[in-house]
mmCIF file of C-alpha atoms in Angstrom:
data_model
loop_
_atom_site.group_PDB
_atom_site.id
_atom_site.type_symbol
_atom_site.label_atom_id
_atom_site.label_comp_id
_atom_site.label_asym_id
_atom_site.label_seq_id
_atom_site.Cartn_x
_atom_site.Cartn_y
_atom_site.Cartn_z
ATOM 1 C CA MET A 1 111.576 21.569 114.842
ATOM 2 C CA ASN A 2 108.495 22.361 116.899
ATOM 3 C CA ALA A 3 110.613 22.708 120.020
ATOM 4 C CA VAL A 4 112.832 25.255 118.339
ATOM 5 C CA THR A 5 109.812 27.193 117.092
ATOM 6 C CA LYS A 6 108.219 27.234 120.525
ATOM 7 C CA ALA A 7 111.480 28.379 122.091
ATOM 8 C CA ALA A 8 111.831 31.238 119.614
ATOM 9 C CA THR A 9 108.282 32.526 119.992
ATOM 10 C CA PRO A 10 108.667 34.118 123.432
ATOM 11 C CA ALA A 11 111.826 35.908 122.289
ATOM 12 C CA ALA A 12 110.064 37.287 119.192
ATOM 13 C CA ASN A 13 107.221 38.635 121.307
ATOM 14 C CA LYS A 14 109.490 40.038 123.956
ATOM 15 C CA PRO A 15 108.441 43.629 124.784
ATOM 16 C CA ARG A 16 110.807 46.431 123.792
ATOM 17 C CA PRO A 17 112.966 47.900 126.533
ATOM 18 C CA LEU A 18 111.389 50.677 128.578
ATOM 19 C CA TRP A 19 114.068 53.180 127.562
ATOM 20 C CA LEU A 20 113.323 52.564 123.873
ATOM 21 C CA ARG A 21 109.593 53.034 124.363
ATOM 22 C CA ILE A 22 110.234 56.283 126.239
ATOM 23 C CA LEU A 23 112.621 57.473 123.528
ATOM 24 C CA ARG A 24 110.122 56.757 120.765
ATOM 25 C CA GLY A 25 107.375 58.441 122.756
ATOM 26 C CA LEU A 26 109.585 61.514 123.032
ATOM 27 C CA MET A 27 110.189 61.428 119.281
ATOM 28 C CA TRP A 28 106.460 61.372 118.603
ATOM 29 C CA THR A 29 106.057 64.410 120.855
ATOM 30 C CA LEU A 30 109.035 66.203 119.290
ATOM 31 C CA THR A 31 107.754 65.479 115.780
ATOM 32 C CA PHE A 32 104.280 66.747 116.580
ATOM 33 C CA VAL A 33 105.613 69.948 118.177
ATOM 34 C CA GLY A 34 108.112 70.426 115.345
ATOM 35 C CA MET A 35 105.532 70.002 112.595
ATOM 36 C CA THR A 36 103.131 72.383 114.359
ATOM 37 C CA VAL A 37 105.745 75.134 114.601
ATOM 38 C CA PHE A 38 106.951 74.452 111.053
ATOM 39 C CA ILE A 39 103.455 74.700 109.567
ATOM 40 C CA LEU A 40 102.625 77.841 111.567
ATOM 41 C CA ALA A 41 105.859 79.510 110.461
ATOM 42 C CA SER A 42 105.366 78.446 106.844
ATOM 43 C CA TYR A 43 101.903 79.997 106.614
ATOM 44 C CA ALA A 44 102.262 82.853 109.119
ATOM 45 C CA GLY A 45 102.248 85.429 106.316
ATOM 46 C CA HIS A 46 98.711 84.492 105.313
ATOM 47 C CA PHE A 47 97.399 86.071 108.516
ATOM 48 C CA SER A 48 97.250 89.757 109.302
ATOM 49 C CA PRO A 49 99.996 90.764 111.770
ATOM 50 C CA GLY A 50 97.298 92.387 113.864
ATOM 51 C CA SER A 51 95.466 89.086 114.328
ATOM 52 C CA PHE A 52 98.470 86.732 114.554
ATOM 53 C CA LYS A 53 100.751 88.476 117.009
ATOM 54 C CA TYR A 54 103.767 86.208 116.709
ATOM 55 C CA GLY A 55 103.575 85.571 112.968
ATOM 56 C CA SER A 56 106.318 88.047 112.077
ATOM 57 C CA LEU A 57 108.595 86.521 114.715
ATOM 58 C CA LEU A 58 108.079 83.032 113.314
ATOM 59 C CA LEU A 59 108.925 84.318 109.835
ATOM 60 C CA LEU A 60 112.148 85.928 111.036
ATOM 61 C CA ALA A 61 113.080 82.640 112.712
ATOM 62 C CA TYR A 62 112.057 80.565 109.677
ATOM 63 C CA PRO A 63 115.600 79.562 108.572
ATOM 64 C CA ILE A 64 116.302 78.195 112.051
ATOM 65 C CA ILE A 65 112.890 76.507 112.214
ATOM 66 C CA VAL A 66 113.525 74.793 108.861
ATOM 67 C CA LEU A 67 116.926 73.504 110.006
ATOM 68 C CA CYS A 68 115.467 72.229 113.272
ATOM 69 C CA PHE A 69 112.621 70.510 111.446
ATOM 70 C CA LEU A 70 115.082 68.805 109.089
ATOM 71 C CA GLY A 71 116.986 67.632 112.164
ATOM 72 C CA VAL A 72 113.793 66.169 113.626
ATOM 73 C CA GLY A 73 113.226 64.253 110.387
ATOM 74 C CA LEU A 74 116.717 62.780 110.562
ATOM 75 C CA LEU A 75 116.148 61.661 114.159
ATOM 76 C CA ASP A 76 112.821 60.114 113.154
ATOM 77 C CA LEU A 77 114.591 58.055 110.489
ATOM 78 C CA LEU A 78 117.061 56.768 113.041
ATOM 79 C CA ILE A 79 114.756 56.233 116.014
ATOM 80 C CA CYS A 80 111.057 56.228 115.070
ATOM 81 C CA ARG A 81 110.214 55.658 111.425
ATOM 82 C CA ARG A 82 106.488 55.739 112.007
ATOM 83 C CA ALA A 83 106.828 59.322 113.249
ATOM 84 C CA PHE A 84 108.794 60.047 110.080
ATOM 85 C CA LEU A 85 105.619 59.433 108.080
ATOM 86 C CA LEU A 86 104.019 62.300 110.006
ATOM 87 C CA TRP A 87 107.104 64.405 109.267
ATOM 88 C CA ILE A 88 106.730 63.712 105.534
ATOM 89 C CA VAL A 89 103.089 64.858 105.599
ATOM 90 C CA ALA A 90 104.063 68.168 107.246
ATOM 91 C CA PHE A 91 106.972 68.679 104.860
ATOM 92 C CA ALA A 92 104.769 68.061 101.820
ATOM 93 C CA ALA A 93 102.110 70.461 103.155
ATOM 94 C CA CYS A 94 104.700 73.263 103.340
ATOM 95 C CA LEU A 95 106.508 72.733 100.040
ATOM 96 C CA SER A 96 105.102 75.925 98.473
ATOM 97 C CA PRO A 97 106.238 78.394 101.202
ATOM 98 C CA LEU A 98 109.492 76.483 101.566
ATOM 99 C CA TRP A 99 110.104 76.945 97.836
ATOM 100 C CA ASP A 100 109.425 80.698 98.170
ATOM 101 C CA PHE A 101 112.176 80.818 100.790
ATOM 102 C CA CYS A 102 114.629 78.500 99.075
ATOM 103 C CA PRO A 103 113.784 77.819 95.397
ATOM 104 C CA LEU A 104 115.865 75.317 93.475
ATOM 105 C CA ASN A 105 115.470 76.443 89.879
ATOM 106 C CA ILE A 106 118.098 75.059 87.519
ATOM 107 C CA GLY A 107 118.854 76.657 84.171
ATOM 108 C CA THR A 108 117.380 79.717 82.476
ATOM 109 C CA PRO A 109 113.892 79.998 80.951
ATOM 110 C CA SER A 110 113.938 79.720 77.183
ATOM 111 C CA VAL A 111 113.249 82.737 74.995
ATOM 112 C CA ASP A 112 112.276 82.908 71.351
ATOM 113 C CA GLU A 113 113.893 85.193 68.784
ATOM 114 C CA GLU A 114 111.455 88.050 69.344
ATOM 115 C CA GLU A 115 111.768 87.903 73.144
ATOM 116 C CA SER A 116 115.549 87.945 72.912
ATOM 117 C CA ARG A 117 115.319 91.404 71.320
ATOM 118 C CA HIS A 118 113.482 92.845 74.321
ATOM 119 C CA VAL A 119 115.722 91.721 77.190
ATOM 120 C CA PHE A 120 116.538 94.435 79.728
ATOM 121 C CA ARG A 121 118.318 94.446 83.075
ATOM 122 C CA PHE A 122 116.543 95.819 86.133
ATOM 123 C CA MET A 123 118.215 96.690 89.419
ATOM 124 C CA THR A 124 116.675 97.613 92.768
ATOM 125 C CA TYR A 125 118.931 98.978 95.492
ATOM 126 C CA ASN A 126 118.556 100.718 98.848
ATOM 127 C CA VAL A 127 121.615 102.966 98.704
ATOM 128 C CA ALA A 128 121.343 104.363 102.276
ATOM 129 C CA ALA A 129 121.796 107.960 101.060
ATOM 130 C CA PHE A 130 125.018 106.935 99.281
ATOM 131 C CA SER A 131 126.787 106.546 102.602
ATOM 132 C CA ASN A 132 129.620 104.032 102.672
ATOM 133 C CA PHE A 133 129.489 101.386 105.374
ATOM 134 C CA THR A 134 132.965 100.108 104.440
ATOM 135 C CA ASP A 135 134.553 103.581 104.663
ATOM 136 C CA LYS A 136 136.563 102.898 101.509
ATOM 137 C CA TYR A 137 136.604 105.339 98.587
ATOM 138 C CA PRO A 138 138.635 104.012 95.641
ATOM 139 C CA GLY A 139 139.828 106.931 93.531
ATOM 140 C CA ASP A 140 138.290 109.277 96.114
ATOM 141 C CA CYS A 141 134.873 108.548 94.542
ATOM 142 C CA ASN A 142 131.629 107.240 95.963
ATOM 143 C CA PRO A 143 131.637 103.438 95.448
ATOM 144 C CA THR A 144 127.846 103.123 95.220
ATOM 145 C CA ILE A 145 127.568 105.666 92.406
ATOM 146 C CA SER A 146 130.460 104.007 90.552
ATOM 147 C CA TYR A 147 128.846 100.608 90.984
ATOM 148 C CA ILE A 148 125.531 101.786 89.529
ATOM 149 C CA ILE A 149 127.251 103.387 86.528
ATOM 150 C CA ASN A 150 129.176 100.182 85.766
ATOM 151 C CA SER A 151 126.378 97.747 86.669
ATOM 152 C CA GLY A 152 125.054 97.277 83.149
ATOM 153 C CA ALA A 153 121.501 97.807 84.414
ATOM 154 C CA ASP A 154 119.107 99.442 81.971
ATOM 155 C CA VAL A 155 116.595 100.461 84.655
ATOM 156 C CA VAL A 156 117.603 101.284 88.238
ATOM 157 C CA ASN A 157 115.129 101.461 91.110
ATOM 158 C CA LEU A 158 116.568 103.216 94.189
ATOM 159 C CA GLN A 159 115.487 103.827 97.769
ATOM 160 C CA GLU A 160 116.807 106.291 100.384
ATOM 161 C CA VAL A 161 118.006 108.845 97.845
ATOM 162 C CA TYR A 162 117.940 112.461 98.969
ATOM 163 C CA GLY A 163 119.213 113.844 95.678
ATOM 164 C CA PHE A 164 122.134 113.646 93.260
ATOM 165 C CA PHE A 165 124.691 116.280 94.179
ATOM 166 C CA THR A 166 128.398 116.550 94.890
ATOM 167 C CA SER A 167 129.383 115.912 98.477
ATOM 168 C CA GLU A 168 132.675 115.889 100.349
ATOM 169 C CA VAL A 169 131.107 113.715 103.041
ATOM 170 C CA THR A 170 130.046 110.897 100.699
ATOM 171 C CA HIS A 171 132.793 111.594 98.109
ATOM 172 C CA ILE A 172 130.316 112.083 95.255
ATOM 173 C CA THR A 173 132.185 113.994 92.552
ATOM 174 C CA ALA A 174 130.996 116.136 89.656
ATOM 175 C CA ALA A 175 132.667 113.718 87.244
ATOM 176 C CA GLN A 176 130.645 110.834 88.688
ATOM 177 C CA LEU A 177 127.399 112.739 88.308
ATOM 178 C CA ASP A 178 128.268 113.648 84.714
ATOM 179 C CA SER A 179 128.947 109.984 83.991
ATOM 180 C CA LEU A 180 125.704 108.966 85.702
ATOM 181 C CA HIS A 181 123.657 111.324 83.522
ATOM 182 C CA ARG A 182 125.439 110.155 80.383
ATOM 183 C CA THR A 183 124.708 106.539 81.251
ATOM 184 C CA TYR A 184 121.110 107.220 82.256
ATOM 185 C CA PRO A 185 119.442 110.008 80.250
ATOM 186 C CA TYR A 186 116.394 109.769 82.516
ATOM 187 C CA VAL A 187 117.184 110.566 86.156
ATOM 188 C CA LEU A 188 113.986 110.999 88.157
ATOM 189 C CA LEU A 189 113.445 111.876 91.815
ATOM 190 C CA GLY A 190 110.119 110.664 93.145
ATOM 191 C CA SER A 191 108.299 111.100 96.400
ATOM 192 C CA ALA A 192 109.474 109.554 99.684
ATOM 193 C CA ASN A 193 113.200 109.681 98.840
ATOM 194 C CA MET A 194 112.918 107.364 95.850
ATOM 195 C CA ALA A 195 114.831 107.690 92.576
ATOM 196 C CA PHE A 196 114.661 106.083 89.180
ATOM 197 C CA LEU A 197 117.342 105.890 86.509
ATOM 198 C CA SER A 198 116.613 104.646 83.023
ATOM 199 C CA LYS A 199 118.168 104.245 79.598
ATOM 200 C CA TYR A 200 114.612 104.026 78.240
ATOM 201 C CA PRO A 201 112.183 106.970 78.162
ATOM 202 C CA ALA A 202 110.649 107.299 81.649
ATOM 203 C CA GLU A 203 108.416 109.631 83.635
ATOM 204 C CA ILE A 204 107.111 110.127 87.162
ATOM 205 C CA VAL A 205 103.503 109.145 87.798
ATOM 206 C CA GLU A 206 101.606 111.377 90.222
ATOM 207 C CA SER A 207 101.224 109.360 93.427
ATOM 208 C CA PRO A 208 101.753 111.266 96.660
ATOM 209 C CA TRP A 209 102.583 109.203 99.728
ATOM 210 C CA PRO A 210 103.875 111.144 102.742
ATOM 211 C CA TYR A 211 107.250 109.889 103.957
ATOM 212 C CA GLN A 212 106.853 108.747 107.551
ATOM 213 C CA ASN A 213 108.150 105.981 109.796
ATOM 214 C CA GLY A 214 110.765 105.205 107.146
ATOM 215 C CA ASN A 215 108.175 104.094 104.599
ATOM 216 C CA GLY A 216 107.112 105.381 101.206
ATOM 217 C CA VAL A 217 106.430 104.618 97.569
ATOM 218 C CA ALA A 218 106.960 106.316 94.232
ATOM 219 C CA VAL A 219 105.504 105.324 90.875
ATOM 220 C CA PHE A 220 107.379 105.577 87.593
ATOM 221 C CA ARG A 221 106.481 104.569 84.067
ATOM 222 C CA VAL A 222 109.116 103.423 81.589
ATOM 223 C CA ASP A 223 108.703 102.750 77.876
ATOM 224 C CA VAL A 224 110.543 99.534 77.005
ATOM 225 C CA ASP A 225 110.641 99.169 73.229
ATOM 226 C CA GLY A 226 107.247 100.809 72.851
ATOM 227 C CA ARG A 227 105.568 98.874 75.667
ATOM 228 C CA PRO A 228 104.828 100.773 78.916
ATOM 229 C CA VAL A 229 105.891 99.229 82.232
ATOM 230 C CA THR A 230 104.765 100.793 85.517
ATOM 231 C CA VAL A 231 107.295 100.487 88.339
ATOM 232 C CA PHE A 232 106.296 100.874 91.983
ATOM 233 C CA ASP A 233 109.395 101.778 93.959
ATOM 234 C CA VAL A 234 108.694 100.552 97.494
ATOM 235 C CA HIS A 235 110.165 101.182 100.928
ATOM 236 C CA LEU A 236 107.904 99.684 103.589
ATOM 237 C CA GLN A 237 108.130 100.492 107.273
ATOM 238 C CA SER A 238 111.370 99.467 108.944
ATOM 239 C CA TYR A 239 111.802 98.075 112.431
ATOM 240 C CA ASN A 240 113.181 101.455 113.596
ATOM 241 C CA LEU A 241 115.749 99.756 115.793
ATOM 242 C CA SER A 242 118.095 101.998 117.722
ATOM 243 C CA ASP A 243 121.815 101.306 118.116
ATOM 244 C CA THR A 244 121.018 99.881 121.546
ATOM 245 C CA ASP A 245 118.478 97.496 120.004
ATOM 246 C CA LYS A 246 120.989 96.361 117.392
ATOM 247 C CA ASN A 247 123.658 95.785 120.024
ATOM 248 C CA LEU A 248 121.140 93.777 122.014
ATOM 249 C CA PHE A 249 120.388 91.584 118.990
ATOM 250 C CA HIS A 250 124.141 91.202 118.416
ATOM 251 C CA ASP A 251 124.607 90.015 122.002
ATOM 252 C CA LEU A 252 121.710 87.605 121.658
ATOM 253 C CA THR A 253 123.032 86.023 118.459
ATOM 254 C CA GLU A 254 126.389 85.374 120.101
ATOM 255 C CA MET A 255 124.699 82.777 122.314
ATOM 256 C CA ALA A 256 123.140 79.639 120.885
ATOM 257 C CA VAL A 257 121.200 79.261 124.140
ATOM 258 C CA THR A 258 120.977 81.867 126.841
ATOM 259 C CA THR A 259 119.990 81.470 130.459
ATOM 260 C CA ASP A 260 120.388 85.167 131.173
ATOM 261 C CA LYS A 261 116.862 86.040 132.299
ATOM 262 C CA SER A 262 117.534 89.778 132.213
ATOM 263 C CA LEU A 263 118.638 89.538 128.556
ATOM 264 C CA VAL A 264 115.571 87.501 127.606
ATOM 265 C CA LYS A 265 113.315 90.003 129.373
ATOM 266 C CA GLU A 266 114.997 92.939 127.624
ATOM 267 C CA VAL A 267 114.646 91.248 124.229
ATOM 268 C CA LYS A 268 110.959 90.676 124.871
ATOM 269 C CA SER A 269 110.283 94.235 125.990
ATOM 270 C CA ARG A 270 112.410 96.066 123.401
ATOM 271 C CA LEU A 271 112.902 94.032 120.236
ATOM 272 C CA LEU A 272 109.752 91.952 120.042
ATOM 273 C CA SER A 273 107.406 94.868 120.573
ATOM 274 C CA LYS A 274 109.134 96.905 117.851
ATOM 275 C CA ILE A 275 109.033 93.969 115.442
ATOM 276 C CA GLN A 276 105.305 93.551 116.053
ATOM 277 C CA ARG A 277 104.527 97.267 115.622
ATOM 278 C CA ALA A 278 106.534 97.411 112.390
ATOM 279 C CA ALA A 279 104.708 94.352 111.008
ATOM 280 C CA VAL A 280 101.336 95.981 111.687
ATOM 281 C CA GLY A 281 102.569 99.190 110.041
ATOM 282 C CA ARG A 282 103.760 97.330 106.938
ATOM 283 C CA ALA A 283 100.360 95.663 106.637
ATOM 284 C CA ALA A 284 98.729 99.105 106.476
ATOM 285 C CA ASP A 285 101.392 100.246 103.984
ATOM 286 C CA THR A 286 100.669 97.240 101.790
ATOM 287 C CA HIS A 287 96.938 97.963 101.611
ATOM 288 C CA ALA A 288 97.719 101.578 100.642
ATOM 289 C CA LEU A 289 100.169 100.286 98.038
ATOM 290 C CA GLY A 290 97.442 98.021 96.672
ATOM 291 C CA GLU A 291 95.186 101.026 96.098
ATOM 292 C CA LEU A 292 97.962 102.736 94.121
ATOM 293 C CA ILE A 293 98.528 99.599 92.034
ATOM 294 C CA HIS A 294 94.815 99.441 91.280
ATOM 295 C CA ARG A 295 94.797 103.125 90.299
ATOM 296 C CA TYR A 296 98.019 103.423 88.288
ATOM 297 C CA GLY A 297 99.153 99.888 87.527
ATOM 298 C CA GLY A 298 98.189 98.982 84.001
ATOM 299 C CA PRO A 299 98.886 95.587 82.451
ATOM 300 C CA ASN A 300 102.680 95.439 82.919
ATOM 301 C CA VAL A 301 103.779 96.128 86.481
ATOM 302 C CA ILE A 302 106.949 95.773 88.556
ATOM 303 C CA VAL A 303 106.788 96.222 92.319
ATOM 304 C CA ALA A 304 110.281 96.303 93.788
ATOM 305 C CA GLY A 305 112.315 97.661 96.631
ATOM 306 C CA ASP A 306 113.003 97.403 100.325
ATOM 307 C CA PHE A 307 110.066 95.612 101.932
ATOM 308 C CA ASN A 308 111.815 95.339 105.299
ATOM 309 C CA ASP A 309 110.274 91.876 105.550
ATOM 310 C CA VAL A 310 111.221 88.335 104.682
ATOM 311 C CA PRO A 311 109.906 85.717 102.222
ATOM 312 C CA GLY A 312 106.440 84.487 103.140
ATOM 313 C CA CYS A 313 105.457 87.794 104.745
ATOM 314 C CA TYR A 314 101.964 89.291 104.747
ATOM 315 C CA ALA A 315 102.904 92.020 102.245
ATOM 316 C CA LEU A 316 104.017 89.563 99.566
ATOM 317 C CA TYR A 317 100.927 87.379 99.912
ATOM 318 C CA THR A 318 98.643 90.425 99.910
ATOM 319 C CA LEU A 319 100.124 91.680 96.637
ATOM 320 C CA GLU A 320 99.175 88.380 95.000
ATOM 321 C CA ASP A 321 95.585 89.666 95.120
ATOM 322 C CA PHE A 322 96.652 92.123 92.394
ATOM 323 C CA ASN A 323 97.866 89.298 90.122
ATOM 324 C CA LEU A 324 101.467 89.973 91.098
ATOM 325 C CA ARG A 325 103.935 87.108 91.391
ATOM 326 C CA GLN A 326 107.267 87.018 93.162
ATOM 327 C CA VAL A 327 110.240 86.782 90.826
ATOM 328 C CA TYR A 328 112.805 84.975 92.958
ATOM 329 C CA PRO A 329 110.827 81.741 93.488
ATOM 330 C CA ARG A 330 110.430 81.516 89.697
ATOM 331 C CA VAL A 331 114.093 81.865 88.698
ATOM 332 C CA GLY A 332 116.231 81.850 91.862
ATOM 333 C CA PHE A 333 118.334 79.134 93.426
ATOM 334 C CA GLY A 334 118.860 78.707 97.156
ATOM 335 C CA PRO A 335 118.242 81.218 99.936
ATOM 336 C CA MET A 336 119.296 84.808 99.232
ATOM 337 C CA ILE A 337 120.439 87.465 101.707
ATOM 338 C CA THR A 338 119.968 91.104 100.681
ATOM 339 C CA TYR A 339 120.681 92.876 103.993
ATOM 340 C CA ASN A 340 124.210 92.762 105.369
ATOM 341 C CA SER A 341 124.353 94.764 108.591
ATOM 342 C CA ASN A 342 124.002 94.030 112.319
ATOM 343 C CA ARG A 343 123.656 90.274 111.716
ATOM 344 C CA PHE A 344 120.184 90.728 110.256
ATOM 345 C CA TYR A 345 120.948 88.327 107.427
ATOM 346 C CA PHE A 346 117.625 88.188 105.584
ATOM 347 C CA ARG A 347 116.166 88.650 102.106
ATOM 348 C CA ILE A 348 114.117 91.801 102.595
ATOM 349 C CA ASP A 349 114.415 93.260 99.074
ATOM 350 C CA HIS A 350 111.852 91.772 96.709
ATOM 351 C CA VAL A 351 110.631 92.037 93.124
ATOM 352 C CA LEU A 352 107.127 91.130 91.917
ATOM 353 C CA THR A 353 105.622 91.405 88.445
ATOM 354 C CA ARG A 354 102.514 90.913 86.391
ATOM 355 C CA GLY A 355 101.662 91.082 82.706
ATOM 356 C CA ASP A 356 104.043 90.333 79.843
ATOM 357 C CA LEU A 357 107.195 90.656 81.930
ATOM 358 C CA LYS A 358 109.097 87.365 81.893
ATOM 359 C CA PRO A 359 111.978 87.011 84.396
ATOM 360 C CA LEU A 360 115.018 85.145 83.124
ATOM 361 C CA ALA A 361 117.356 85.400 86.111
ATOM 362 C CA MET A 362 117.609 87.110 89.486
ATOM 363 C CA TRP A 363 120.757 87.535 91.534
ATOM 364 C CA ARG A 364 122.424 89.694 94.128
ATOM 365 C CA GLY A 365 125.416 91.988 93.798
ATOM 366 C CA ASP A 366 128.155 91.777 96.426
ATOM 367 C CA ILE A 367 129.092 95.417 97.052
ATOM 368 C CA ARG A 368 128.777 96.324 100.741
ATOM 369 C CA SER A 369 128.884 100.125 100.640
ATOM 370 C CA SER A 370 125.211 100.203 101.709
ATOM 371 C CA ASP A 371 123.555 98.093 104.381
ATOM 372 C CA HIS A 372 121.648 96.432 101.501
ATOM 373 C CA TYR A 373 122.992 94.511 98.557
ATOM 374 C CA PRO A 374 121.789 95.490 95.076
ATOM 375 C CA VAL A 375 119.407 93.004 93.445
ATOM 376 C CA PHE A 376 119.325 92.372 89.689
ATOM 377 C CA VAL A 377 116.686 90.831 87.425
ATOM 378 C CA ASP A 378 116.973 90.145 83.720
ATOM 379 C CA PHE A 379 113.555 90.556 82.104
ATOM 380 C CA THR A 380 112.148 90.104 78.657
ATOM 381 C CA LEU A 381 108.756 91.076 77.339
ATOM 382 C CA LYS A 382 106.791 88.058 76.180
ATOM 383 C CA SER A 383 105.818 87.733 72.569
ATOM 384 C CA ASP A 384 102.296 88.938 71.820
ATOM 385 C CA SER A 385 101.344 85.412 70.810
ATOM 386 C CA LYS A 386 102.171 84.028 74.261
#
């Protein structure tokens, strides 16, 4: 018995093979690097784009970073379980921003009898001047206008609208416009190419913001069953990418890994600099928007539109200082894409609220006549007792 025990002891204490020690050392390094990048990307929006130069780039790459970090966790489970404990700590630290990107809400919030009487459907949509990216015109009519008329939305928040008029180019007909005005008695054109359609009484609030660099805001007030709601129709600064830039991004996304140094250099000089400048511009836009919210907001506020930025961005976190909360993390399920052109598959259209507005559901329409998808939210107004 003792002889057997003594014989087994050296085998039990035998050092692990060198290759295994090297592999586990590499996993520790990979886990540490992965968690660092994951945490930076998760909280990049808390820093001003002017002070954190690469924050906006990390946010754009966040879906890929999340997938890579999940892959690192799987490898840790298979190869180095002690490193997996470090992975768990990083994952837990980033649950909140990860939920903003990919919420997993199941079911619909409950409503009482009074709240059920005040449900209304809100839509926000960048219509791209009613152009048609699919070049299809069923019934020789503009598909975007027809979609809005038949959407069932009670309040419609639009960006990139230059007016409502008949056009042979966009196939907008007089019959469509008549139907639009019958469906929405209140058709308002605000500043900066914004428009607002409502079945409820609505008005424009004075709020000049010069339209420049593709950005702007308009403020509307709508009376929902006797309770005023102020809507800030938002279009923050775009990346201003040229067709050449978009083709360059298309070429880049065709390669999982590229060794073409000239392509990498061109991406760095053209795309990255424009992305950084746009992020700094949107930060300035957001602070100006905050002043308007402070001046015109009131208790019940919706801020919605084309933010030209992704979940976790500086603009969304900054608006939280005005007691605004994002809608999608509260009622959404899974990642959502609201832009459909040039392989820029991101959620850049957002809705935030404060006050008695209670979101019940938020989803995306599937029409592709614009480069954006329409986004819908079902709201109710909370009971006074709540």
